[in-house]
CSV table of N, CA and C in Angstrom, one decimal:
chain,number,residue,atom,x,y,z
A,1,MET,N,-91.5,13.5,-6.2
A,1,MET,CA,-92.0,12.1,-6.0
A,1,MET,C,-90.9,11.1,-5.5
A,2,THR,N,-91.5,10.3,-4.5
A,2,THR,CA,-90.5,9.3,-4.0
A,2,THR,C,-90.6,8.1,-4.7
A,3,ASN,N,-89.5,7.3,-4.4
A,3,ASN,CA,-89.5,6.0,-4.9
A,3,ASN,C,-90.7,5.0,-4.6
A,4,GLU,N,-91.3,5.2,-3.5
A,4,GLU,CA,-92.4,4.3,-3.0
A,4,GLU,C,-93.5,4.8,-3.8
A,5,GLN,N,-93.6,6.0,-4.2
A,5,GLN,CA,-94.7,6.4,-4.8
A,5,GLN,C,-94.8,6.0,-6.3
A,6,LYS,N,-93.5,6.2,-6.8
A,6,LYS,CA,-93.3,5.6,-8.3
A,6,LYS,C,-93.7,4.1,-8.3
A,7,GLU,N,-93.1,3.3,-7.4
A,7,GLU,CA,-93.6,1.9,-7.7
A,7,GLU,C,-95.0,1.7,-7.4
A,8,LYS,N,-95.6,2.3,-6.5
A,8,LYS,CA,-96.8,2.3,-6.3
A,8,LYS,C,-97.8,2.5,-7.7
A,9,ILE,N,-97.3,3.6,-8.2
A,9,ILE,CA,-98.0,4.2,-9.5
A,9,ILE,C,-97.7,3.1,-10.5
A,10,ILE,N,-96.8,2.5,-10.8
A,10,ILE,CA,-96.2,1.5,-11.8
A,10,ILE,C,-97.2,0.3,-11.4
A,11,GLU,N,-97.3,-0.1,-10.3
A,11,GLU,CA,-98.1,-1.3,-9.8
A,11,GLU,C,-99.6,-1.2,-10.2
A,12,LEU,N,-100.1,0.1,-9.8
A,12,LEU,CA,-101.6,0.4,-10.1
A,12,LEU,C,-101.8,0.5,-11.6
A,13,ARG,N,-100.9,1.0,-12.4
A,13,ARG,CA,-100.9,1.2,-13.8
A,13,ARG,C,-101.0,-0.3,-14.5
A,14,LYS,N,-100.1,-1.2,-14.1
A,14,LYS,CA,-100.2,-2.4,-14.6
A,14,LYS,C,-101.4,-3.2,-14.2
A,15,LEU,N,-102.2,-2.8,-13.3
A,15,LEU,CA,-103.3,-3.5,-12.9
A,15,LEU,C,-104.6,-2.9,-13.7
A,16,GLY,N,-104.1,-1.8,-14.6
A,16,GLY,CA,-105.2,-1.4,-15.7
A,16,GLY,C,-105.9,-0.2,-15.0
A,17,ILE,N,-105.4,0.5,-14.0
A,17,ILE,CA,-106.2,1.7,-13.4
A,17,ILE,C,-105.7,3.0,-14.4
A,18,GLY,N,-106.7,3.7,-14.4
A,18,GLY,CA,-106.4,5.1,-15.2
A,18,GLY,C,-105.7,6.0,-14.2
A,19,TYR,N,-105.3,7.2,-14.8
A,19,TYR,CA,-104.3,8.3,-14.5
A,19,TYR,C,-105.3,8.9,-13.4
A,20,ARG,N,-106.3,9.3,-13.7
A,20,ARG,CA,-107.3,10.0,-12.8
A,20,ARG,C,-107.3,9.3,-11.4
A,21,SER,N,-107.5,8.1,-11.4
A,21,SER,CA,-107.8,7.1,-10.2
A,21,SER,C,-106.7,7.2,-9.5
A,22,ILE,N,-105.6,6.9,-10.1
A,22,ILE,CA,-104.3,6.9,-9.6
A,22,ILE,C,-104.0,8.3,-8.8
A,23,ALA,N,-104.2,9.2,-9.6
A,23,ALA,CA,-103.7,10.7,-8.9
A,23,ALA,C,-104.7,10.8,-7.7
A,24,THR,N,-105.8,10.6,-7.7
A,24,THR,CA,-106.7,10.8,-6.6
A,24,THR,C,-106.4,10.0,-5.4
A,25,ALA,N,-105.9,8.7,-5.8
A,25,ALA,CA,-105.5,7.8,-4.7
A,25,ALA,C,-104.4,8.2,-4.1
A,26,MET,N,-103.3,8.8,-4.7
A,26,MET,CA,-102.0,9.0,-4.3
A,26,MET,C,-101.9,10.7,-3.9
A,27,ASN,N,-103.0,11.2,-4.1
A,27,ASN,CA,-103.2,12.7,-3.7
A,27,ASN,C,-102.1,13.7,-4.6
A,28,MET,N,-102.1,13.4,-5.9
A,28,MET,CA,-101.3,14.0,-6.8
A,28,MET,C,-102.1,14.6,-8.0
A,29,SER,N,-101.4,15.4,-9.0
A,29,SER,CA,-102.2,15.9,-10.0
A,29,SER,C,-102.1,14.8,-11.1
A,30,ARG,N,-103.3,14.8,-12.0
A,30,ARG,CA,-103.5,13.8,-12.9
A,30,ARG,C,-102.1,13.8,-14.1
A,31,ASP,N,-101.8,15.1,-14.4
A,31,ASP,CA,-100.7,15.3,-15.2
A,31,ASP,C,-99.2,14.8,-14.8
A,32,LYS,N,-99.0,15.0,-13.5
A,32,LYS,CA,-97.8,14.3,-13.0
A,32,LYS,C,-97.8,12.9,-13.1
A,33,VAL,N,-99.0,12.1,-12.9
A,33,VAL,CA,-99.1,10.7,-13.1
A,33,VAL,C,-98.9,10.3,-14.3
A,34,ARG,N,-99.5,11.1,-15.3
A,34,ARG,CA,-99.6,10.7,-16.8
A,34,ARG,C,-98.1,11.0,-17.2
A,35,ASN,N,-97.4,11.9,-16.9
A,35,ASN,CA,-96.2,12.0,-17.4
A,35,ASN,C,-95.1,11.2,-17.0
A,36,PHE,N,-95.4,10.7,-15.7
A,36,PHE,CA,-94.4,9.5,-15.2
A,36,PHE,C,-94.7,8.1,-15.9
A,37,CYS,N,-96.1,8.0,-16.1
A,37,CYS,CA,-96.4,6.6,-16.8
A,37,CYS,C,-95.7,6.7,-18.3
A,38,LYS,N,-96.0,7.9,-18.8
A,38,LYS,CA,-95.6,8.0,-20.3
A,38,LYS,C,-94.0,7.7,-20.2
A,39,ALA,N,-93.4,8.4,-19.4
A,39,ALA,CA,-91.9,8.2,-19.3
A,39,ALA,C,-91.6,6.5,-19.2
A,40,GLN,N,-92.3,6.0,-18.5
A,40,GLN,CA,-92.1,4.5,-18.0
A,40,GLN,C,-92.6,3.6,-19.0
A,41,GLY,N,-93.3,4.1,-20.1
A,41,GLY,CA,-93.7,3.3,-21.1
A,41,GLY,C,-95.2,2.7,-20.8
A,42,LEU,N,-95.9,3.2,-19.9
A,42,LEU,CA,-97.3,2.8,-19.4
A,42,LEU,C,-98.5,3.8,-19.8
A,43,ASP,N,-98.2,4.5,-21.0
A,43,ASP,CA,-99.2,5.2,-21.5
A,43,ASP,C,-100.2,4.6,-22.4
A,44,GLY,N,-101.3,5.2,-22.7
A,44,GLY,CA,-102.3,4.6,-23.5
A,44,GLY,C,-103.5,4.3,-22.4
A,45,TYR,N,-104.6,3.3,-22.9
A,45,TYR,CA,-105.4,3.0,-22.0
A,45,TYR,C,-105.0,2.0,-20.9
A,46,GLY,N,-105.5,2.2,-19.7
A,46,GLY,CA,-105.1,1.5,-18.6
A,46,GLY,C,-105.1,-0.2,-18.5
A,47,LYS,N,-106.3,-0.6,-19.3
A,47,LYS,CA,-106.6,-2.0,-19.4
A,47,LYS,C,-105.6,-2.5,-20.2
A,48,SER,N,-104.9,-1.8,-21.3
A,48,SER,CA,-104.1,-2.6,-22.1
A,48,SER,C,-102.7,-2.7,-21.6
A,49,ASN,N,-102.5,-2.1,-20.5
A,49,ASN,CA,-101.1,-2.2,-20.0
A,49,ASN,C,-100.9,-3.3,-18.9
A,50,MET,N,-101.5,-4.4,-19.2
A,50,MET,CA,-101.4,-5.5,-18.3
A,50,MET,C,-100.1,-6.1,-18.7
A,51,LYS,N,-99.4,-7.2,-17.7
A,51,LYS,CA,-98.0,-7.5,-17.7
A,51,LYS,C,-97.8,-8.3,-19.1
A,52,GLU,N,-98.9,-9.1,-19.7
A,52,GLU,CA,-98.6,-9.7,-21.0
A,52,GLU,C,-98.4,-8.8,-22.3
A,53,GLU,N,-99.1,-7.7,-22.3
A,53,GLU,CA,-99.0,-6.6,-23.3
A,53,GLU,C,-97.6,-5.8,-23.1
A,54,LYS,N,-97.1,-5.7,-21.8
A,54,LYS,CA,-95.9,-5.0,-21.5
A,54,LYS,C,-94.8,-5.7,-22.1
A,55,SER,N,-94.8,-7.2,-21.8
A,55,SER,CA,-93.6,-7.9,-22.2
A,55,SER,C,-93.2,-7.8,-23.8
A,56,ILE,N,-94.3,-7.4,-24.6
A,56,ILE,CA,-93.7,-7.1,-25.9
A,56,ILE,C,-92.9,-5.9,-26.3
A,57,ARG,N,-92.8,-5.0,-25.5
A,57,ARG,CA,-91.9,-3.9,-25.5
A,57,ARG,C,-90.4,-4.4,-25.1
A,58,GLU,N,-90.3,-5.4,-24.4
A,58,GLU,CA,-89.1,-5.9,-23.8
A,58,GLU,C,-88.2,-6.8,-24.8
A,59,LEU,N,-88.9,-7.0,-26.2
A,59,LEU,CA,-88.4,-7.8,-27.0
A,59,LEU,C,-87.7,-6.9,-28.2
A,60,CYS,N,-86.4,-7.3,-28.5
A,60,CYS,CA,-85.9,-6.6,-29.7
A,60,CYS,C,-86.7,-6.7,-31.1
A,61,LYS,N,-86.7,-5.5,-31.8
A,61,LYS,CA,-87.6,-5.3,-32.8
A,61,LYS,C,-87.2,-6.3,-34.2
A,62,ASN,N,-85.9,-6.4,-34.0
A,62,ASN,CA,-85.0,-7.1,-35.2
A,62,ASN,C,-85.2,-8.9,-34.9
A,63,CYS,N,-84.5,-9.0,-33.8
A,63,CYS,CA,-84.1,-10.5,-33.6
A,63,CYS,C,-85.1,-11.3,-32.6
A,64,GLY,N,-85.8,-10.4,-31.8
A,64,GLY,CA,-86.8,-10.9,-30.7
A,64,GLY,C,-86.1,-11.4,-29.7
A,65,LYS,N,-84.9,-11.1,-29.4
A,65,LYS,CA,-84.3,-11.3,-28.0
A,65,LYS,C,-84.7,-10.3,-26.8
A,66,ILE,N,-84.6,-10.9,-25.7
A,66,ILE,CA,-85.1,-10.0,-24.5
A,66,ILE,C,-84.1,-8.8,-24.2
A,67,ILE,N,-84.7,-7.6,-24.3
A,67,ILE,CA,-83.8,-6.4,-23.9
A,67,ILE,C,-83.6,-6.3,-22.7
A,68,ASN,N,-82.3,-6.0,-22.1
A,68,ASN,CA,-81.9,-5.8,-20.8
A,68,ASN,C,-82.3,-4.4,-20.6
A,69,GLN,N,-83.5,-4.1,-20.0
A,69,GLN,CA,-83.9,-2.7,-19.7
A,69,GLN,C,-83.6,-2.4,-18.3
A,70,LYS,N,-82.7,-1.2,-18.1
A,70,LYS,CA,-82.5,-0.7,-17.0
A,70,LYS,C,-83.4,0.4,-16.7
A,71,PRO,N,-83.6,0.9,-15.5
A,71,PRO,CA,-84.7,2.0,-15.2
A,71,PRO,C,-83.7,3.2,-15.5
A,72,ILE,N,-84.2,3.7,-16.8
A,72,ILE,CA,-83.3,4.9,-17.2
A,72,ILE,C,-84.4,5.9,-17.8
A,73,LYS,N,-84.1,7.2,-17.7
A,73,LYS,CA,-84.9,8.3,-18.1
A,73,LYS,C,-84.8,8.3,-19.7
A,74,GLY,N,-85.9,8.6,-20.2
A,74,GLY,CA,-86.0,8.8,-21.6
A,74,GLY,C,-86.7,7.6,-22.4
A,75,ARG,N,-86.6,7.4,-23.8
A,75,ARG,CA,-87.4,6.4,-24.5
A,75,ARG,C,-86.8,5.1,-24.3
A,76,PRO,N,-87.8,4.1,-24.2
A,76,PRO,CA,-87.3,2.7,-23.9
A,76,PRO,C,-86.8,2.2,-25.2
A,77,LYS,N,-85.7,1.2,-25.0
A,77,LYS,CA,-85.0,0.7,-25.9
A,77,LYS,C,-85.9,-0.3,-26.8
A,78,THR,N,-85.6,-0.3,-28.2
A,78,THR,CA,-86.3,-1.3,-29.1
A,78,THR,C,-85.4,-2.1,-29.6
A,79,TYR,N,-84.2,-2.1,-29.6
A,79,TYR,CA,-83.3,-3.0,-30.1
A,79,TYR,C,-82.2,-3.4,-29.1
A,80,CYS,N,-81.8,-4.8,-29.2
A,80,CYS,CA,-80.8,-5.2,-28.3
A,80,CYS,C,-79.5,-4.6,-28.4
A,81,SER,N,-79.0,-4.2,-29.7
A,81,SER,CA,-77.9,-3.7,-30.0
A,81,SER,C,-78.0,-2.8,-31.2
A,82,LYS,N,-76.8,-2.2,-31.4
A,82,LYS,CA,-76.6,-1.1,-32.7
A,82,LYS,C,-76.7,-2.1,-33.9
A,83,LYS,N,-75.9,-3.2,-33.9
A,83,LYS,CA,-76.1,-4.1,-35.0
A,83,LYS,C,-77.4,-4.5,-35.4
A,84,CYS,N,-78.0,-4.8,-34.6
A,84,CYS,CA,-79.5,-5.4,-34.8
A,84,CYS,C,-80.4,-4.0,-35.3
A,85,LYS,N,-80.3,-2.8,-34.9
A,85,LYS,CA,-80.8,-1.6,-35.4
A,85,LYS,C,-80.4,-1.5,-36.9
A,86,LYS,N,-79.1,-1.5,-37.2
A,86,LYS,CA,-78.8,-1.4,-38.5
A,86,LYS,C,-79.3,-2.4,-39.4
A,87,GLU,N,-79.2,-3.8,-39.0
A,87,GLU,CA,-79.9,-4.8,-39.9
A,87,GLU,C,-81.4,-4.5,-40.2
A,88,TRP,N,-82.1,-4.1,-39.2
A,88,TRP,CA,-83.6,-3.8,-39.3
A,88,TRP,C,-83.8,-2.5,-40.3
A,89,GLU,N,-82.9,-1.5,-40.3
A,89,GLU,CA,-82.8,-0.2,-41.1
A,89,GLU,C,-82.6,-0.7,-42.4
A,90,VAL,N,-81.6,-1.9,-42.9
A,90,VAL,CA,-81.3,-2.3,-44.1
A,90,VAL,C,-82.6,-3.2,-44.6
A,91,LYS,N,-83.2,-3.8,-43.8
A,91,LYS,CA,-84.3,-4.5,-44.2
A,91,LYS,C,-85.6,-3.8,-44.4
A,92,HIS,N,-85.7,-2.8,-43.7
A,92,HIS,CA,-86.8,-1.8,-43.8
A,92,HIS,C,-86.5,-0.4,-44.2
A,93,PRO,N,-86.0,-0.1,-45.4
A,93,PRO,CA,-85.7,1.2,-46.0
A,93,PRO,C,-86.9,2.2,-46.0
A,94,ILE,N,-86.6,3.3,-45.8
A,94,ILE,CA,-87.9,4.3,-45.8
A,94,ILE,C,-87.6,5.1,-47.3
A,95,LEU,N,-88.5,5.0,-48.1
A,95,LEU,CA,-88.5,5.7,-49.3
A,95,LEU,C,-89.5,6.7,-49.4
A,96,TYR,N,-89.0,7.8,-50.0
A,96,TYR,CA,-89.9,9.0,-50.1
A,96,TYR,C,-90.2,9.3,-51.6
A,97,GLN,N,-91.3,9.9,-51.8
A,97,GLN,CA,-91.8,10.0,-53.2
A,97,GLN,C,-91.5,11.5,-53.4
A,98,HIS,N,-91.1,11.7,-54.8
A,98,HIS,CA,-90.7,13.1,-55.3
A,98,HIS,C,-91.1,13.0,-56.7
A,99,GLU,N,-91.0,14.2,-57.1
A,99,GLU,CA,-91.3,14.6,-58.6
A,99,GLU,C,-90.3,15.5,-59.1
A,100,CYS,N,-89.5,14.9,-60.1
A,100,CYS,CA,-88.5,15.5,-61.0
A,100,CYS,C,-88.6,16.8,-61.2
A,101,TYR,N,-87.8,17.9,-60.8
A,101,TYR,CA,-88.2,19.1,-61.1
A,101,TYR,C,-87.8,19.7,-62.7
A,102,TYR,N,-87.0,18.7,-63.4
A,102,TYR,CA,-86.7,19.0,-64.8
A,102,TYR,C,-87.8,18.2,-65.7
A,103,CYS,N,-87.8,17.0,-65.6
A,103,CYS,CA,-88.7,16.2,-66.5
A,103,CYS,C,-90.2,16.1,-66.0
A,104,GLY,N,-90.4,16.2,-64.6
A,104,GLY,CA,-91.6,16.0,-64.1
A,104,GLY,C,-92.0,14.5,-63.8
A,105,LYS,N,-91.1,13.6,-63.9
A,105,LYS,CA,-91.3,12.1,-63.7
A,105,LYS,C,-91.3,12.0,-62.2
A,106,LYS,N,-92.1,11.1,-61.8
A,106,LYS,CA,-92.1,10.6,-60.2
A,106,LYS,C,-91.2,9.5,-59.8
A,107,PHE,N,-90.6,9.8,-58.8
A,107,PHE,CA,-89.5,8.8,-58.4
A,107,PHE,C,-89.4,8.5,-57.0
A,108,GLU,N,-88.8,7.5,-56.5
A,108,GLU,CA,-88.6,7.1,-55.1
A,108,GLU,C,-87.1,7.3,-54.7
A,109,SER,N,-87.0,7.9,-53.5
A,109,SER,CA,-85.5,8.1,-53.1
A,109,SER,C,-85.4,8.1,-51.6
A,110,LYS,N,-84.2,7.6,-51.0
A,110,LYS,CA,-84.1,7.6,-49.6
A,110,LYS,C,-84.0,8.9,-49.0
A,111,ALA,N,-83.4,9.8,-49.8
A,111,ALA,CA,-83.3,11.2,-49.4
A,111,ALA,C,-84.8,11.8,-49.1
A,112,LYS,N,-84.8,12.6,-48.1
A,112,LYS,CA,-86.0,13.2,-47.7
A,112,LYS,C,-86.3,14.4,-48.6
A,113,ASN,N,-85.4,15.1,-49.3
A,113,ASN,CA,-85.3,16.2,-50.0
A,113,ASN,C,-84.6,15.8,-51.3
A,114,ALA,N,-85.1,15.5,-52.5
A,114,ALA,CA,-84.6,15.2,-53.7
A,114,ALA,C,-85.3,16.2,-54.7
A,115,ASP,N,-84.6,16.7,-55.7
A,115,ASP,CA,-85.3,17.5,-56.7
A,115,ASP,C,-85.2,16.9,-58.1
A,116,PHE,N,-84.2,16.0,-58.3
A,116,PHE,CA,-83.9,15.4,-59.6
A,116,PHE,C,-84.0,13.9,-59.6
A,117,CYS,N,-84.5,13.3,-60.7
A,117,CYS,CA,-84.6,11.7,-60.6
A,117,CYS,C,-83.2,11.2,-60.9
A,118,CYS,N,-82.4,11.9,-61.6
A,118,CYS,CA,-81.1,11.4,-62.2
A,118,CYS,C,-80.1,12.6,-62.3
A,119,HIS,N,-78.8,12.2,-62.5
A,119,HIS,CA,-77.8,13.2,-62.6
A,119,HIS,C,-77.9,14.1,-64.1
A,120,LYS,N,-78.5,13.1,-64.9
A,120,LYS,CA,-78.8,13.8,-66.2
A,120,LYS,C,-79.8,15.0,-66.3
A,121,CYS,N,-80.9,14.7,-65.6
A,121,CYS,CA,-81.8,15.9,-65.3
A,121,CYS,C,-81.1,16.9,-64.7
A,122,TYR,N,-80.3,16.8,-63.7
A,122,TYR,CA,-79.8,17.8,-63.0
A,122,TYR,C,-78.8,18.8,-63.8
A,123,ILE,N,-77.9,18.1,-64.7
A,123,ILE,CA,-77.1,18.6,-65.6
A,123,ILE,C,-77.9,19.4,-66.6
A,124,ARG,N,-79.1,19.0,-67.1
A,124,ARG,CA,-79.8,19.6,-68.1
A,124,ARG,C,-80.4,20.8,-67.6
A,125,ASP,N,-80.8,20.8,-66.2
A,125,ASP,CA,-81.4,22.0,-65.4
A,125,ASP,C,-80.4,23.0,-65.1
A,126,ARG,N,-79.4,22.5,-64.6
A,126,ARG,CA,-78.3,23.4,-64.2
A,126,ARG,C,-77.6,24.3,-65.3
A,127,PHE,N,-77.3,23.5,-66.4
A,127,PHE,CA,-76.5,24.0,-67.7
A,127,PHE,C,-77.4,24.1,-68.6
A,128,TRP,N,-78.4,24.9,-68.8
A,128,TRP,CA,-79.4,25.2,-70.0
A,128,TRP,C,-78.5,25.6,-71.1
A,129,ARG,N,-78.9,24.8,-72.4
A,129,ARG,CA,-78.1,25.2,-73.5
A,129,ARG,C,-79.1,26.1,-74.4
A,130,ASP,N,-78.4,26.8,-75.4
A,130,ASP,CA,-79.2,27.7,-76.2
A,130,ASP,C,-80.1,26.9,-77.3
A,131,GLU,N,-79.6,25.8,-77.8
A,131,GLU,CA,-80.6,25.1,-78.8
A,131,GLU,C,-81.7,24.5,-77.9
A,132,ASP,N,-81.7,24.2,-76.6
A,132,ASP,CA,-83.0,23.7,-75.9
A,132,ASP,C,-84.0,25.0,-75.8
A,133,ILE,N,-83.4,26.1,-75.7
A,133,ILE,CA,-84.1,27.4,-75.7
A,133,ILE,C,-85.0,27.5,-76.9
A,134,GLU,N,-84.2,27.2,-78.1
A,134,GLU,CA,-84.8,27.3,-79.4
A,134,GLU,C,-85.9,26.4,-79.6
A,135,THR,N,-85.7,25.1,-79.0
A,135,THR,CA,-86.8,24.2,-79.2
A,135,THR,C,-88.1,24.4,-78.4
A,136,VAL,N,-87.9,25.1,-77.1
A,136,VAL,CA,-88.9,25.5,-76.3
A,136,VAL,C,-89.5,26.7,-76.9
A,137,ILE,N,-89.1,27.7,-77.6
A,137,ILE,CA,-89.5,28.6,-78.2
A,137,ILE,C,-90.5,28.3,-79.5
A,138,LYS,N,-90.0,27.0,-80.3
A,138,LYS,CA,-90.7,26.5,-81.3
A,138,LYS,C,-92.1,26.0,-80.7
A,139,HIS,N,-92.1,25.1,-79.6
A,139,HIS,CA,-93.1,24.6,-79.0
A,139,HIS,C,-94.0,25.5,-78.6
A,140,LEU,N,-93.5,26.6,-78.1
A,140,LEU,CA,-94.5,27.7,-77.6
A,140,LEU,C,-95.3,28.3,-78.9
A,141,ARG,N,-94.6,28.6,-79.9
A,141,ARG,CA,-95.1,29.2,-81.0
A,141,ARG,C,-96.2,28.2,-81.6
A,142,LYS,N,-96.1,27.0,-81.6
A,142,LYS,CA,-96.9,26.0,-82.2
A,142,LYS,C,-98.3,25.8,-81.2
A,143,GLY,N,-98.0,26.3,-79.8
A,143,GLY,CA,-98.9,26.1,-78.9
A,143,GLY,C,-99.0,24.8,-78.3
A,144,THR,N,-97.9,24.0,-78.2
A,144,THR,CA,-97.8,22.6,-77.8
A,144,THR,C,-96.9,22.7,-76.5
A,145,PRO,N,-97.2,21.9,-75.5
A,145,PRO,CA,-96.3,21.9,-74.3
A,145,PRO,C,-94.8,21.5,-74.8
A,146,ALA,N,-93.9,22.3,-74.0
A,146,ALA,CA,-92.4,22.0,-74.2
A,146,ALA,C,-92.0,20.8,-73.6
A,147,PRO,N,-91.4,19.9,-74.1
A,147,PRO,CA,-90.9,18.8,-73.5
A,147,PRO,C,-89.5,18.9,-73.0
A,148,ASN,N,-89.4,18.4,-71.6
A,148,ASN,CA,-88.0,18.4,-71.0
A,148,ASN,C,-87.6,19.9,-70.9
A,149,ALA,N,-88.4,20.9,-70.5
A,149,ALA,CA,-88.1,22.2,-70.1
A,149,ALA,C,-87.8,22.2,-68.6
A,150,PRO,N,-86.9,23.0,-68.3
A,150,PRO,CA,-86.9,23.1,-67.0
A,150,PRO,C,-87.7,23.6,-66.0
A,151,GLY,N,-87.7,23.4,-64.8
A,151,GLY,CA,-88.8,23.7,-63.9
A,151,GLY,C,-89.0,25.2,-63.8
A,152,TRP,N,-87.7,26.0,-63.9
A,152,TRP,CA,-88.0,27.4,-63.8
A,152,TRP,C,-88.4,28.2,-65.0
A,153,ILE,N,-88.2,27.4,-66.1
A,153,ILE,CA,-88.9,27.9,-67.4
A,153,ILE,C,-90.3,27.7,-67.3
A,154,LYS,N,-90.7,26.4,-66.9
A,154,LYS,CA,-92.2,26.2,-66.6
A,154,LYS,C,-93.1,27.3,-65.5
A,155,ASP,N,-92.2,27.5,-64.6
A,155,ASP,CA,-92.7,28.5,-63.5
A,155,ASP,C,-92.8,29.9,-64.1
A,156,LEU,N,-91.9,30.2,-64.9
A,156,LEU,CA,-91.9,31.5,-65.6
A,156,LEU,C,-93.1,31.7,-66.5
A,157,ILE,N,-93.3,30.6,-67.2
A,157,ILE,CA,-94.5,30.6,-68.4
A,157,ILE,C,-95.8,30.7,-67.5
A,158,LEU,N,-95.8,30.0,-66.4
A,158,LEU,CA,-97.1,29.8,-65.6
A,158,LEU,C,-97.4,31.3,-64.9
A,159,ASP,N,-96.3,31.9,-64.6
A,159,ASP,CA,-96.4,33.2,-63.8
A,159,ASP,C,-96.9,34.3,-64.9
A,160,ARG,N,-96.3,34.1,-66.0
A,160,ARG,CA,-96.7,35.0,-67.1
A,160,ARG,C,-98.3,34.9,-67.5
A,161,GLU,N,-98.6,33.5,-67.7
A,161,GLU,CA,-100.0,33.3,-68.1
A,161,GLU,C,-101.0,33.8,-67.0
A,162,CYS,N,-100.5,33.6,-65.7
A,162,CYS,CA,-101.3,34.0,-64.6
A,162,CYS,C,-101.5,35.5,-64.7
A,163,ARG,N,-100.4,36.3,-64.9
A,163,ARG,CA,-100.5,37.7,-64.9
A,163,ARG,C,-101.1,38.0,-66.0
A,164,GLU,N,-101.2,37.4,-67.2
A,164,GLU,CA,-102.1,38.1,-68.3
A,164,GLU,C,-103.4,37.6,-68.1
A,165,SER,N,-103.8,36.3,-67.6
A,165,SER,CA,-105.0,36.2,-67.2
A,165,SER,C,-105.7,37.0,-66.1
A,166,GLY,N,-105.0,37.5,-65.0
A,166,GLY,CA,-105.4,38.2,-64.1
A,166,GLY,C,-105.6,39.6,-64.8
A,167,GLU,N,-104.9,40.2,-65.7
A,167,GLU,CA,-105.2,41.6,-66.4
A,167,GLU,C,-106.3,41.6,-67.2
A,168,LYS,N,-106.6,40.4,-67.8
A,168,LYS,CA,-108.0,40.2,-68.7
A,168,LYS,C,-109.1,40.2,-67.9
A,169,LEU,N,-109.0,39.6,-66.6
A,169,LEU,CA,-110.2,39.5,-65.7
A,169,LEU,C,-110.5,40.9,-65.1
A,170,GLU,N,-109.2,41.8,-64.9
A,170,GLU,CA,-109.7,43.0,-64.2
A,170,GLU,C,-110.2,43.9,-65.3
A,171,GLU,N,-109.8,43.8,-66.7
A,171,GLU,CA,-110.5,44.7,-67.6
A,171,GLU,C,-111.9,44.2,-67.8
A,172,SER,N,-112.2,43.0,-67.7
A,172,SER,CA,-113.6,42.7,-68.1
A,172,SER,C,-114.5,43.3,-66.8
A,173,ILE,N,-114.0,43.3,-65.5
A,173,ILE,CA,-114.8,43.8,-64.6
A,173,ILE,C,-115.1,45.4,-64.6
């Protein structure tokens, strides 16, 4: 694709013309035109790519200054500097929802993968004590749910119950 063709595609796309119309006019495939437009930030519906709407992408997401966009390959810039990017990330943190593996409490964390709500739950799960096992056994004998039992114990109990109920189902059939 020559520079003249690229300029013509950009001009037609800013006028609101679609990929297929540009491709037939330029004697090219629709996918070539679409990929080029996507790389230039001119993707989406043709009518929405007028110059007024295009100018929004040229402003910094944090401070609103005009971004000095040079014709480069890849993703268009959204921040004017690294400092602005860090400021925006501090103002808008991403929080993930998790459930504690030990106590079952729901909590939020900046980490994408978190298993425990606090260090105390981690220690209790990692270093399980004999007196804790005794309390769980007492609760199981009473038929009440065991509080603060680690997740692996709960999983073992569920697996055992599933196997027992599966055996009972097979016997009844």
